[in-house]
Amino acid sequence: MRPILKISRLTNLQDARYAAAVGFDLVSFSLERGAFEKLPLTSVWNIVNWLDGPAVVLEMNVASLEEINDLSFDPAYLAFPAEEWDEMLWNYAEKLILRVSGSSPSKSLEQLLARIPGDQLMLEVQLTHANEVDNWQAYLDRTLLCFPSLEEARVYLESHPESGPYGISIGKEALDEEGLLDYESLDDLVAMYSDVHL
């Protein structure tokens, strides 16, 4: 199966519609209290209503959980920091993504992943260096890898056409110097990805 593509923490309709048009499978918006990219729930709802194609992920933290009660649509996933894991999160979603930073999985995370199926609980791993992928080999079939740069993501996708992860997650590394989405660089990445994986 080809890796899916996720683009994270979009803040406006133009970027969301761009992501849908070029073929991103997942788009995410932040409701995470304290996050710079946090959007009002009404803004997320307005953007989602204009989207056709990608599934929606909501980036959350425990402090923002109360906003779930006001949702008027069903996101595909809720994403939380791994350190905020709690069984009560299942009260809010059927599918979760745990955001992980670090060079290798902790013992407690390994135990959690052994207990919960991959179609219910996925990882999004923020890599510091591309060679850290090796530390997550056992979980690649349920992992979204977030590389430090678009170039490192491109190189990895080109070199792993058959044995890659569940997906690639694109975040802040897709922004230009002014903090805007770099469409040209993303176009190049998506074109290469399509050539290799479709």
PDB file of C-alpha atoms in Angstrom:
ATOM      1  CA  MET A   1       0.000   0.000   0.000  1.00  0.00           C
ATOM      2  CA  ARG A   2       1.310   3.448  -0.851  1.00  0.00           C
ATOM      3  CA  PRO A   3       2.104   5.792   2.058  1.00  0.00           C
ATOM      4  CA  ILE A   4      -0.577   8.354   2.725  1.00  0.00           C
ATOM      5  CA  LEU A   5       0.220  12.071   2.868  1.00  0.00           C
ATOM      6  CA  LYS A   6      -0.841  14.285   5.764  1.00  0.00           C
ATOM      7  CA  ILE A   7      -0.445  18.036   5.984  1.00  0.00           C
ATOM      8  CA  SER A   8      -0.725  19.451   9.458  1.00  0.00           C
ATOM      9  CA  ARG A   9      -2.075  22.501  11.239  1.00  0.00           C
ATOM     10  CA  LEU A  10      -3.496  24.404   8.298  1.00  0.00           C
ATOM     11  CA  THR A  11      -4.858  27.823   9.169  1.00  0.00           C
ATOM     12  CA  ASN A  12      -6.867  28.976   6.162  1.00  0.00           C
ATOM     13  CA  LEU A  13      -9.197  27.830   3.412  1.00  0.00           C
ATOM     14  CA  GLN A  14      -6.779  28.540   0.567  1.00  0.00           C
ATOM     15  CA  ASP A  15      -4.136  26.179   1.977  1.00  0.00           C
ATOM     16  CA  ALA A  16      -6.761  23.532   2.750  1.00  0.00           C
ATOM     17  CA  ARG A  17      -8.171  23.628  -0.766  1.00  0.00           C
ATOM     18  CA  TYR A  18      -4.646  23.492  -2.204  1.00  0.00           C
ATOM     19  CA  ALA A  19      -3.907  20.385  -0.111  1.00  0.00           C
ATOM     20  CA  ALA A  20      -7.116  18.741  -1.306  1.00  0.00           C
ATOM     21  CA  ALA A  21      -6.417  19.614  -4.952  1.00  0.00           C
ATOM     22  CA  VAL A  22      -2.890  18.167  -5.018  1.00  0.00           C
ATOM     23  CA  GLY A  23      -3.934  14.938  -3.314  1.00  0.00           C
ATOM     24  CA  PHE A  24      -3.167  15.018   0.385  1.00  0.00           C
ATOM     25  CA  ASP A  25      -5.051  12.212   2.114  1.00  0.00           C
ATOM     26  CA  LEU A  26      -5.276  13.845   5.546  1.00  0.00           C
ATOM     27  CA  VAL A  27      -5.462  17.517   6.469  1.00  0.00           C
ATOM     28  CA  SER A  28      -5.297  18.693  10.033  1.00  0.00           C
ATOM     29  CA  PHE A  29      -6.363  21.766  11.943  1.00  0.00           C
ATOM     30  CA  SER A  30      -5.343  22.693  15.448  1.00  0.00           C
ATOM     31  CA  LEU A  31      -7.738  23.117  18.339  1.00  0.00           C
ATOM     32  CA  GLU A  32      -4.834  22.616  20.731  1.00  0.00           C
ATOM     33  CA  ARG A  33      -5.028  25.156  23.523  1.00  0.00           C
ATOM     34  CA  GLY A  34      -1.815  27.179  23.661  1.00  0.00           C
ATOM     35  CA  ALA A  35      -0.734  26.327  20.109  1.00  0.00           C
ATOM     36  CA  PHE A  36       0.186  29.181  17.774  1.00  0.00           C
ATOM     37  CA  GLU A  37      -1.898  27.656  14.953  1.00  0.00           C
ATOM     38  CA  LYS A  38      -5.021  27.143  17.066  1.00  0.00           C
ATOM     39  CA  LEU A  39      -8.199  28.054  15.199  1.00  0.00           C
ATOM     40  CA  PRO A  40     -11.652  28.833  16.549  1.00  0.00           C
ATOM     41  CA  LEU A  41     -13.958  25.862  16.116  1.00  0.00           C
ATOM     42  CA  THR A  42     -16.209  27.941  13.839  1.00  0.00           C
ATOM     43  CA  SER A  43     -13.270  28.597  11.483  1.00  0.00           C
ATOM     44  CA  VAL A  44     -12.453  24.904  11.266  1.00  0.00           C
ATOM     45  CA  TRP A  45     -16.082  24.100  10.549  1.00  0.00           C
ATOM     46  CA  ASN A  46     -16.244  26.719   7.781  1.00  0.00           C
ATOM     47  CA  ILE A  47     -13.073  25.392   6.128  1.00  0.00           C
ATOM     48  CA  VAL A  48     -14.111  21.733   6.378  1.00  0.00           C
ATOM     49  CA  ASN A  49     -17.425  22.528   4.684  1.00  0.00           C
ATOM     50  CA  TRP A  50     -15.514  23.658   1.593  1.00  0.00           C
ATOM     51  CA  LEU A  51     -13.295  20.577   1.404  1.00  0.00           C
ATOM     52  CA  ASP A  52     -13.863  17.528  -0.745  1.00  0.00           C
ATOM     53  CA  GLY A  53     -11.482  14.590  -0.663  1.00  0.00           C
ATOM     54  CA  PRO A  54      -9.100  14.531   2.278  1.00  0.00           C
ATOM     55  CA  ALA A  55     -10.066  13.222   5.692  1.00  0.00           C
ATOM     56  CA  VAL A  56      -9.852  15.646   8.602  1.00  0.00           C
ATOM     57  CA  VAL A  57      -7.626  15.333  11.666  1.00  0.00           C
ATOM     58  CA  LEU A  58      -8.046  17.626  14.660  1.00  0.00           C
ATOM     59  CA  GLU A  59      -4.877  18.364  16.626  1.00  0.00           C
ATOM     60  CA  MET A  60      -5.851  18.485  20.290  1.00  0.00           C
ATOM     61  CA  ASN A  61      -4.532  18.465  23.809  1.00  0.00           C
ATOM     62  CA  VAL A  62      -6.389  17.501  26.950  1.00  0.00           C
ATOM     63  CA  ALA A  63      -6.974  21.177  27.773  1.00  0.00           C
ATOM     64  CA  SER A  64      -8.968  21.602  24.552  1.00  0.00           C
ATOM     65  CA  LEU A  65     -11.157  18.508  24.911  1.00  0.00           C
ATOM     66  CA  GLU A  66     -14.237  20.483  25.909  1.00  0.00           C
ATOM     67  CA  GLU A  67     -14.412  21.885  22.367  1.00  0.00           C
ATOM     68  CA  ILE A  68     -15.246  18.404  21.068  1.00  0.00           C
ATOM     69  CA  ASN A  69     -18.722  18.776  22.544  1.00  0.00           C
ATOM     70  CA  ASP A  70     -19.449  21.567  20.052  1.00  0.00           C
ATOM     71  CA  LEU A  71     -18.267  19.750  16.921  1.00  0.00           C
ATOM     72  CA  SER A  72     -20.772  19.650  14.080  1.00  0.00           C
ATOM     73  CA  PHE A  73     -18.762  17.188  11.945  1.00  0.00           C
ATOM     74  CA  ASP A  74     -16.932  13.916  12.554  1.00  0.00           C
ATOM     75  CA  PRO A  75     -13.154  14.090  12.084  1.00  0.00           C
ATOM     76  CA  ALA A  76     -11.359  10.953  10.906  1.00  0.00           C
ATOM     77  CA  TYR A  77      -8.870  11.202  13.790  1.00  0.00           C
ATOM     78  CA  LEU A  78      -8.100  13.176  16.899  1.00  0.00           C
ATOM     79  CA  ALA A  79      -4.379  13.701  17.515  1.00  0.00           C
ATOM     80  CA  PHE A  80      -2.866  14.181  20.972  1.00  0.00           C
ATOM     81  CA  PRO A  81       0.630  14.449  22.464  1.00  0.00           C
ATOM     82  CA  ALA A  82       1.716  10.958  23.523  1.00  0.00           C
ATOM     83  CA  GLU A  83       2.522  12.205  27.015  1.00  0.00           C
ATOM     84  CA  GLU A  84      -1.154  13.088  27.492  1.00  0.00           C
ATOM     85  CA  TRP A  85      -2.343   9.561  26.715  1.00  0.00           C
ATOM     86  CA  ASP A  86      -5.265   8.442  28.844  1.00  0.00           C
ATOM     87  CA  GLU A  87      -7.875   5.741  28.280  1.00  0.00           C
ATOM     88  CA  MET A  88     -10.581   8.403  28.615  1.00  0.00           C
ATOM     89  CA  LEU A  89      -9.598   9.712  25.172  1.00  0.00           C
ATOM     90  CA  TRP A  90     -11.620   6.843  23.695  1.00  0.00           C
ATOM     91  CA  ASN A  91     -14.705   8.662  24.963  1.00  0.00           C
ATOM     92  CA  TYR A  92     -14.034  11.330  22.339  1.00  0.00           C
ATOM     93  CA  ALA A  93     -12.939   9.401  19.244  1.00  0.00           C
ATOM     94  CA  GLU A  94     -12.811   5.939  17.719  1.00  0.00           C
ATOM     95  CA  LYS A  95      -9.453   6.602  16.053  1.00  0.00           C
ATOM     96  CA  LEU A  96      -6.523   8.408  17.626  1.00  0.00           C
ATOM     97  CA  ILE A  97      -3.084   9.593  16.587  1.00  0.00           C
ATOM     98  CA  LEU A  98      -0.422  10.033  19.254  1.00  0.00           C
ATOM     99  CA  ARG A  99       2.182  12.673  18.441  1.00  0.00           C
ATOM    100  CA  VAL A 100       5.604  11.483  19.535  1.00  0.00           C
ATOM    101  CA  SER A 101       8.921  13.276  19.712  1.00  0.00           C
ATOM    102  CA  GLY A 102      12.058  11.389  20.517  1.00  0.00           C
ATOM    103  CA  SER A 103      14.516   9.079  18.918  1.00  0.00           C
ATOM    104  CA  SER A 104      12.875   5.778  19.931  1.00  0.00           C
ATOM    105  CA  PRO A 105       9.656   4.448  21.481  1.00  0.00           C
ATOM    106  CA  SER A 106       9.441   4.231  25.256  1.00  0.00           C
ATOM    107  CA  LYS A 107       8.601   0.959  26.996  1.00  0.00           C
ATOM    108  CA  SER A 108       5.160   2.279  27.974  1.00  0.00           C
ATOM    109  CA  LEU A 109       4.435   3.293  24.371  1.00  0.00           C
ATOM    110  CA  GLU A 110       5.463  -0.146  23.109  1.00  0.00           C
ATOM    111  CA  GLN A 111       3.114  -1.766  25.607  1.00  0.00           C
ATOM    112  CA  LEU A 112       0.281   0.490  24.495  1.00  0.00           C
ATOM    113  CA  LEU A 113       0.866  -0.287  20.816  1.00  0.00           C
ATOM    114  CA  ALA A 114       0.951  -4.015  21.531  1.00  0.00           C
ATOM    115  CA  ARG A 115      -2.476  -3.769  23.148  1.00  0.00           C
ATOM    116  CA  ILE A 116      -4.352  -1.505  20.696  1.00  0.00           C
ATOM    117  CA  PRO A 117      -4.785  -2.319  16.972  1.00  0.00           C
ATOM    118  CA  GLY A 118      -3.167  -0.095  14.372  1.00  0.00           C
ATOM    119  CA  ASP A 119      -6.485   0.819  12.774  1.00  0.00           C
ATOM    120  CA  GLN A 120      -7.490   2.482  16.055  1.00  0.00           C
ATOM    121  CA  LEU A 121      -4.232   4.008  17.272  1.00  0.00           C
ATOM    122  CA  MET A 122      -1.521   5.470  15.052  1.00  0.00           C
ATOM    123  CA  LEU A 123       1.693   7.344  15.718  1.00  0.00           C
ATOM    124  CA  GLU A 124       2.978  10.580  14.279  1.00  0.00           C
ATOM    125  CA  VAL A 125       6.721  10.656  14.908  1.00  0.00           C
ATOM    126  CA  GLN A 126       8.612  13.938  14.758  1.00  0.00           C
ATOM    127  CA  LEU A 127      12.107  12.985  13.600  1.00  0.00           C
ATOM    128  CA  THR A 128      15.185  15.030  14.415  1.00  0.00           C
ATOM    129  CA  HIS A 129      17.289  13.167  11.857  1.00  0.00           C
ATOM    130  CA  ALA A 130      16.187  10.931   9.003  1.00  0.00           C
ATOM    131  CA  ASN A 131      18.271   8.021  10.327  1.00  0.00           C
ATOM    132  CA  GLU A 132      15.967   7.835  13.367  1.00  0.00           C
ATOM    133  CA  VAL A 133      13.460   5.997  11.158  1.00  0.00           C
ATOM    134  CA  ASP A 134      15.331   2.791  11.995  1.00  0.00           C
ATOM    135  CA  ASN A 135      14.211   3.071  15.641  1.00  0.00           C
ATOM    136  CA  TRP A 136      10.553   2.869  14.563  1.00  0.00           C
ATOM    137  CA  GLN A 137      10.794  -0.033  12.088  1.00  0.00           C
ATOM    138  CA  ALA A 138       8.537  -2.293  14.156  1.00  0.00           C
ATOM    139  CA  TYR A 139       5.720   0.262  13.971  1.00  0.00           C
ATOM    140  CA  LEU A 140       6.066   1.710  10.468  1.00  0.00           C
ATOM    141  CA  ASP A 141       2.794   0.155   9.328  1.00  0.00           C
ATOM    142  CA  ARG A 142       0.964   2.454  11.761  1.00  0.00           C
ATOM    143  CA  THR A 143       3.285   5.468  11.728  1.00  0.00           C
ATOM    144  CA  LEU A 144       3.229   8.855  10.059  1.00  0.00           C
ATOM    145  CA  LEU A 145       6.810  10.106   9.777  1.00  0.00           C
ATOM    146  CA  CYS A 146       7.468  13.825  10.031  1.00  0.00           C
ATOM    147  CA  PHE A 147      10.912  14.677   8.663  1.00  0.00           C
ATOM    148  CA  PRO A 148      12.940  17.779   9.579  1.00  0.00           C
ATOM    149  CA  SER A 149      12.749  19.066   5.993  1.00  0.00           C
ATOM    150  CA  LEU A 150      10.800  18.503   2.797  1.00  0.00           C
ATOM    151  CA  GLU A 151      14.016  17.422   1.110  1.00  0.00           C
ATOM    152  CA  GLU A 152      14.557  14.622   3.632  1.00  0.00           C
ATOM    153  CA  ALA A 153      10.953  13.510   3.162  1.00  0.00           C
ATOM    154  CA  ARG A 154      11.470  13.496  -0.613  1.00  0.00           C
ATOM    155  CA  VAL A 155      14.674  11.450  -0.390  1.00  0.00           C
ATOM    156  CA  TYR A 156      13.021   8.932   1.917  1.00  0.00           C
ATOM    157  CA  LEU A 157       9.962   8.510  -0.297  1.00  0.00           C
ATOM    158  CA  GLU A 158      12.143   8.032  -3.382  1.00  0.00           C
ATOM    159  CA  SER A 159      14.320   5.437  -1.707  1.00  0.00           C
ATOM    160  CA  HIS A 160      11.479   3.434  -0.118  1.00  0.00           C
ATOM    161  CA  PRO A 161       8.879   2.912  -2.851  1.00  0.00           C
ATOM    162  CA  GLU A 162       7.726  -0.441  -1.448  1.00  0.00           C
ATOM    163  CA  SER A 163       8.689  -0.588   2.228  1.00  0.00           C
ATOM    164  CA  GLY A 164       7.826   2.821   3.555  1.00  0.00           C
ATOM    165  CA  PRO A 165       5.710   3.859   6.543  1.00  0.00           C
ATOM    166  CA  TYR A 166       1.953   4.142   6.760  1.00  0.00           C
ATOM    167  CA  GLY A 167       2.403   7.767   5.819  1.00  0.00           C
ATOM    168  CA  ILE A 168       4.374  10.981   5.716  1.00  0.00           C
ATOM    169  CA  SER A 169       3.290  14.005   7.715  1.00  0.00           C
ATOM    170  CA  ILE A 170       4.195  17.498   6.557  1.00  0.00           C
ATOM    171  CA  GLY A 171       4.203  20.334   9.068  1.00  0.00           C
ATOM    172  CA  LYS A 172       6.184  23.483   9.735  1.00  0.00           C
ATOM    173  CA  GLU A 173       8.903  22.391   7.318  1.00  0.00           C
ATOM    174  CA  ALA A 174       6.457  23.260   4.496  1.00  0.00           C
ATOM    175  CA  LEU A 175       6.379  26.946   5.457  1.00  0.00           C
ATOM    176  CA  ASP A 176       8.449  29.629   3.750  1.00  0.00           C
ATOM    177  CA  GLU A 177      10.383  32.430   5.475  1.00  0.00           C
ATOM    178  CA  GLU A 178       7.196  34.440   5.950  1.00  0.00           C
ATOM    179  CA  GLY A 179       5.349  31.539   7.578  1.00  0.00           C
ATOM    180  CA  LEU A 180       3.203  30.828   4.515  1.00  0.00           C
ATOM    181  CA  LEU A 181       2.714  27.447   2.872  1.00  0.00           C
ATOM    182  CA  ASP A 182       5.410  26.949   0.232  1.00  0.00           C
ATOM    183  CA  TYR A 183       3.295  25.715  -2.680  1.00  0.00           C
ATOM    184  CA  GLU A 184       6.211  25.365  -5.091  1.00  0.00           C
ATOM    185  CA  SER A 185       8.182  23.043  -2.813  1.00  0.00           C
ATOM    186  CA  LEU A 186       5.060  21.058  -1.985  1.00  0.00           C
ATOM    187  CA  ASP A 187       4.216  20.745  -5.694  1.00  0.00           C
ATOM    188  CA  ASP A 188       7.668  19.232  -6.279  1.00  0.00           C
ATOM    189  CA  LEU A 189       7.265  16.790  -3.392  1.00  0.00           C
ATOM    190  CA  VAL A 190       3.780  15.669  -4.456  1.00  0.00           C
ATOM    191  CA  ALA A 191       4.860  15.293  -8.119  1.00  0.00           C
ATOM    192  CA  MET A 192       7.813  13.111  -7.100  1.00  0.00           C
ATOM    193  CA  TYR A 193       5.601  11.108  -4.747  1.00  0.00           C
ATOM    194  CA  SER A 194       3.055  10.519  -7.498  1.00  0.00           C
ATOM    195  CA  ASP A 195       5.756   9.355  -9.910  1.00  0.00           C
ATOM    196  CA  VAL A 196       7.186   6.880  -7.400  1.00  0.00           C
ATOM    197  CA  HIS A 197       4.061   5.598  -5.649  1.00  0.00           C
ATOM    198  CA  LEU A 198       1.153   5.778  -8.105  1.00  0.00           C
TER     199      LEU A 198
END
